Short mmCIF file of C-alpha atoms in Angstrom, two decimals:
data_model
loop_
_atom_site.label_atom_id
_atom_site.label_comp_id
_atom_site.label_asym_id
_atom_site.label_seq_id
_atom_site.Cartn_x
_atom_site.Cartn_y
_atom_site.Cartn_z
CA MET P 311 34.26 -9.80 -26.31
CA GLU P 312 35.67 -12.83 -26.64
CA GLU P 313 34.37 -16.43 -26.79
CA SER P 314 35.76 -19.60 -26.76
CA ILE P 315 35.10 -23.07 -24.87
CA SER P 316 35.67 -21.78 -21.88
CA GLY P 317 32.43 -19.06 -22.19
CA PHE P 318 32.27 -15.17 -22.78
CA LYS P 319 35.13 -12.77 -21.58
CA ILE P 320 35.15 -8.83 -22.11
CA ARG P 321 38.64 -6.55 -19.99
CA GLY P 322 37.85 -3.28 -19.19
CA ASP P 323 36.69 -1.25 -16.00
CA TRP P 324 33.68 -1.78 -13.48
CA GLY P 325 31.81 -0.43 -15.73
CA ASP P 326 32.16 -2.88 -18.87
CA VAL P 327 31.48 -6.36 -15.84
CA VAL P 328 28.91 -4.95 -14.89
CA GLU P 329 27.07 -4.38 -18.98
CA HIS P 330 28.64 -8.33 -19.00
CA GLY P 331 26.61 -9.83 -17.12
CA GLU P 332 23.57 -6.97 -18.10
CA ARG P 333 23.96 -8.57 -20.83
CA ILE P 334 24.48 -12.26 -20.28
CA SER P 335 21.28 -12.12 -18.56
CA ARG P 336 19.59 -10.32 -21.26
CA ALA P 337 20.09 -13.08 -23.47
CA LEU P 338 19.12 -15.30 -21.47
CA ARG P 339 15.77 -13.93 -21.17
CA ASP P 340 16.23 -13.93 -24.53
CA ALA P 341 16.74 -18.31 -24.58
CA GLY P 342 13.08 -18.47 -22.04
CA VAL P 343 15.53 -19.06 -18.80
CA GLY P 344 14.43 -17.03 -15.83
CA SER P 345 11.36 -16.48 -17.05
CA SER P 346 8.23 -16.96 -14.41
CA ASP P 347 5.57 -16.42 -17.03
CA ASP P 348 6.38 -19.43 -18.36
CA SER P 349 5.26 -22.53 -17.79
CA ASP P 350 7.49 -24.82 -19.83
CA ALA P 351 10.20 -23.61 -17.30
CA ASP P 352 12.89 -25.53 -16.01
CA ASP P 353 11.92 -24.68 -11.71
CA GLY P 354 16.20 -26.05 -11.84
CA LEU P 355 17.17 -23.19 -14.16
CA THR P 356 14.96 -20.45 -12.51
CA ASP P 357 16.18 -20.71 -9.86
CA ALA P 358 19.77 -21.07 -10.83
CA PHE P 359 19.42 -18.23 -12.89
CA GLU P 360 17.94 -15.99 -9.71
CA GLU P 361 21.38 -16.87 -8.18
CA TRP P 362 23.13 -15.51 -10.75
CA GLU P 363 20.47 -12.60 -10.64
CA GLU P 364 22.10 -11.84 -7.57
CA TRP P 365 25.77 -13.13 -7.56
CA ARG P 366 26.55 -11.35 -10.88
CA PRO P 367 28.04 -7.41 -10.84
CA LYS P 368 26.60 -4.01 -10.56
CA ALA P 369 27.13 -0.82 -10.52
CA HIS P 370 26.82 0.44 -6.96
CA GLU P 371 28.66 -2.06 -5.52
CA THR P 372 33.15 -2.87 -5.95
CA LEU P 373 35.00 -6.19 -5.95
CA ASP P 374 36.59 -6.25 -2.77
CA ALA P 375 33.06 -5.60 -0.76
CA ASP P 376 29.94 -7.32 -1.86
CA VAL P 377 31.30 -9.63 -4.38
CA SER P 378 33.96 -11.12 -2.23
CA GLU P 379 31.16 -10.93 0.10
CA LYS P 380 28.52 -13.16 -2.01
CA THR P 381 31.29 -15.43 -3.25
CA ALA P 382 31.88 -17.06 0.17
CA ASP P 383 28.48 -16.45 0.62
CA GLN P 384 27.88 -18.47 -3.04
CA ALA P 385 30.72 -20.99 -2.35
CA SER P 386 29.47 -21.42 1.60
CA VAL P 387 28.31 -25.05 3.15
CA GLU P 388 25.26 -25.92 2.42
CA GLU P 389 22.93 -26.02 5.30
CA GLY P 390 22.10 -29.54 7.23
CA LYS P 391 19.13 -31.16 7.36
CA GLY P 392 18.25 -30.15 10.93
CA GLU P 393 19.09 -26.58 10.13
CA GLN P 394 16.76 -26.48 7.17
CA VAL P 395 13.62 -27.60 9.80
CA GLY P 396 14.95 -24.99 12.06
CA LYS P 397 16.57 -26.88 15.18
CA GLU P 398 19.66 -25.80 16.27
CA PRO P 399 22.36 -28.99 18.33
CA ASP P 400 21.36 -28.38 21.67
CA GLU P 401 17.78 -29.18 20.76
CA ASP P 402 18.01 -32.18 18.71
CA ILE P 403 21.22 -33.54 21.46
CA LYS P 404 18.02 -32.77 23.80
CA THR P 405 15.26 -34.66 21.37
CA ALA P 406 17.35 -37.28 21.07
CA GLY P 407 18.09 -37.42 25.45
CA GLU P 408 14.25 -37.77 26.00
CA LYS P 409 14.35 -40.73 23.16
CA LEU P 410 16.46 -42.58 24.96
CA SER P 411 15.05 -42.14 27.88
CA GLU P 412 11.78 -43.67 26.57
CA SER P 413 13.46 -45.92 24.69
CA TYR P 414 14.44 -47.29 28.48
CA GLU P 415 11.36 -47.26 29.66
CA GLN P 416 10.08 -49.29 27.16
CA LEU P 417 12.53 -52.15 27.67
CA GLU P 418 11.60 -51.94 31.00
CA ASP P 419 7.34 -52.82 29.61
CA ASP P 420 9.03 -55.16 27.20
CA ASP P 421 8.17 -53.21 24.77
CA ALA P 422 11.41 -54.13 22.80
CA GLU P 423 10.23 -52.92 18.95
CA ALA P 424 9.43 -49.02 20.71
CA ALA P 425 12.17 -49.63 22.17
CA VAL P 426 14.57 -50.52 19.53
CA ASP P 427 13.30 -47.20 17.50
CA ASN P 428 13.30 -44.83 20.18
CA TRP P 429 16.99 -46.18 20.40
CA ARG P 430 17.43 -45.09 17.06
CA GLU P 431 15.30 -41.35 16.50
CA SER P 432 17.41 -40.66 19.16
CA ILE P 433 21.24 -41.67 16.94
CA ASP P 434 19.29 -39.82 14.42
CA TYR P 435 19.12 -36.68 16.85
CA VAL P 436 22.27 -37.07 17.82
CA ALA P 437 23.90 -37.30 14.13
CA ARG P 438 21.74 -34.54 13.07
CA ALA P 439 23.38 -32.07 16.39
CA ALA P 440 26.55 -33.22 15.28
CA ASP P 441 26.62 -32.39 11.56
CA SER P 442 24.67 -29.33 12.38
CA ALA P 443 27.31 -27.20 14.54
CA SER P 444 30.13 -28.98 12.23
CA ARG P 445 28.96 -27.04 9.56
CA LYS P 446 28.26 -23.86 11.82
CA ALA P 447 31.59 -23.71 12.65
CA LEU P 448 33.42 -25.16 9.09
CA ARG P 449 32.10 -21.72 7.47
CA ARG P 450 33.00 -20.01 10.19
CA VAL P 451 36.54 -20.94 9.14
CA GLU P 452 35.29 -21.13 5.52
CA ASP P 453 34.13 -17.19 6.06
CA THR P 454 37.42 -16.25 7.27
CA VAL P 455 39.02 -18.09 4.75
CA TYR P 456 37.84 -17.15 2.19
CA GLN P 457 36.95 -13.34 2.10
CA ASN P 458 41.05 -12.74 3.62
CA VAL P 459 42.83 -15.70 2.37
CA MET P 460 41.91 -17.72 -0.70
CA THR P 461 40.69 -14.04 -2.54
CA GLN P 462 43.55 -12.85 -2.25
CA LEU P 463 45.24 -15.57 -4.44
CA ALA P 464 42.21 -16.21 -7.02
CA PRO P 465 39.81 -14.41 -8.53
CA TYR P 466 36.07 -14.60 -7.42
CA TYR P 467 33.82 -17.58 -8.11
CA PHE P 468 30.42 -18.40 -8.61
CA ASP P 469 29.64 -22.16 -10.23
CA ASN P 470 25.69 -22.86 -10.22
CA ALA P 471 23.50 -25.79 -12.95
CA LEU P 472 23.32 -22.53 -15.22
CA ILE P 473 26.18 -20.27 -14.79
CA SER P 474 29.73 -20.67 -14.36
CA ALA P 475 31.88 -17.79 -14.10
CA ASN P 476 34.87 -15.91 -12.24
CA VAL P 477 36.12 -12.25 -12.23
CA GLN P 478 39.34 -10.65 -11.43
CA GLN P 479 41.02 -7.40 -11.35
CA SER P 480 43.97 -7.03 -13.78
CA ALA P 481 46.98 -4.26 -14.14
CA ARG P 482 46.17 -1.11 -14.27
CA GLY P 483 45.34 0.54 -17.87
CA ASN P 484 47.67 3.48 -18.85
CA ASP P 485 45.88 5.70 -17.55
CA ASP P 486 45.81 4.56 -13.79
CA ALA P 487 41.85 3.32 -12.96
CA GLU P 488 41.30 -0.16 -12.74
CA ARG P 489 40.75 -3.11 -15.23
CA PHE P 490 39.66 -6.08 -14.16
CA VAL P 491 38.73 -9.33 -16.27
CA PHE P 492 34.77 -10.75 -16.25
CA GLU P 493 34.61 -14.64 -17.84
CA VAL P 494 31.66 -15.87 -18.32
CA ASN P 495 30.18 -19.33 -18.97
CA VAL P 496 26.77 -20.99 -19.58
CA ASN P 497 26.78 -24.84 -18.17
CA ASP P 498 24.50 -25.83 -21.48
CA ASP P 499 26.11 -26.42 -24.84
CA ASP P 500 22.49 -25.35 -26.63
CA LEU P 501 21.61 -23.32 -24.66
CA LYS P 502 25.39 -21.64 -24.86
CA ASP P 503 24.46 -21.52 -28.54
CA GLU P 504 21.39 -19.47 -28.37
CA VAL P 505 23.48 -17.12 -25.94
CA SER P 506 25.78 -16.17 -28.16
CA ASP P 507 23.40 -15.41 -30.75
CA ARG P 508 21.50 -13.27 -28.86
CA LEU P 509 24.59 -11.85 -27.90
CA SER P 510 26.15 -11.41 -30.95
CA GLU P 511 22.42 -9.49 -31.74
CA LEU P 512 23.02 -6.96 -29.18
CA GLU P 513 25.95 -6.35 -30.01
CA ASP P 514 24.50 -4.89 -33.30
CA GLU P 515 21.63 -3.68 -31.90
CA ILE P 516 24.26 -1.45 -29.38
CA ASP P 517 26.43 -0.41 -32.50
CA ARG P 518 24.09 0.41 -34.67
CA TRP P 519 21.99 2.33 -31.66
CA HIS P 520 25.25 4.47 -31.68
CA VAL P 521 25.37 5.03 -35.43
CA GLU P 522 22.33 6.67 -34.69
CA VAL P 523 23.21 8.70 -31.89
CA GLU P 524 25.99 10.25 -33.84
CA LYS P 525 23.69 11.24 -37.01
CA ASP P 526 20.90 12.53 -33.90
CA THR P 527 23.38 14.41 -32.85
CA ASP P 528 24.33 15.73 -35.65
CA ALA P 529 21.06 17.30 -36.72
CA ALA P 530 20.16 18.80 -33.52
CA GLU P 531 23.29 20.75 -33.82
CA ALA P 532 21.84 22.07 -37.30
CA ILE P 533 18.17 22.70 -35.52
CA GLU P 534 20.07 24.61 -33.32
CA GLY P 535 22.69 27.00 -35.21
CA VAL P 536 25.49 25.80 -34.77
CA GLU P 537 28.36 27.16 -37.14
CA PRO P 538 27.87 24.53 -40.28
CA PRO P 539 31.56 23.77 -41.51
CA PRO P 540 33.27 26.27 -43.16
CA GLU P 541 32.69 27.06 -46.57
CA PRO P 542 35.78 26.26 -49.60
CA GLU P 543 38.17 29.65 -49.54
CA ASP P 544 38.00 31.01 -53.15
CA ASP P 545 40.87 30.33 -54.93
CA GLU P 546 39.67 26.54 -54.00
CA PRO P 547 36.66 25.14 -56.63
CA LYS P 548 32.83 25.78 -56.61
CA SER P 549 31.37 23.60 -58.55
CA THR P 550 28.28 25.05 -60.43
CA THR P 551 24.90 24.61 -62.37
CA ASN P 552 23.86 26.44 -65.07
#
């Protein structure tokens, strides 16, 4: 892993990409991010962590299909006020017409104040309908452009309040296997320092685990009767004890 001001970067195969994402998540959890049991946890960072967990590459996924789709979804235009309450543009247009009709009726009844209020509400509904319709149209264009054009020219990006990340395919290795570059940055400097320290600890733990596995393997071979190393030849000196 390479560490720089722009984040934590690895180069390797898909398994390396997945493991890097898992380690980042582990380090963030150890730093207190994403823990729903912590009463002092920042709800905004918890939500951001969940978004990261959803986006980060998984072992069963592929870059061109799964990560591409998730990146397009994450980069898409957010819902407008009408969409957030489940209203379609034609529903808001209908409501706007009703409000306008009420406004005219109130004018006829000399209720100018109520008429103005309904007129303003009518304008708001028209504006909300236009906003919802334009967002839907923009998303359709975005989805096509992003998945079919942008990802051909640039890495797959993820960005929120907690994490900025990008992953892209690089040149194939000598064994013709796919290679990738995956860089993850923690946007808060203090939290980034904590994550950096924890990643170093995890690296040391994994190195020690590999050493222990090798020792256990040697011991198991001896127990199972695997041939020991060859004895020295007769003409080689042997140690003796008196």
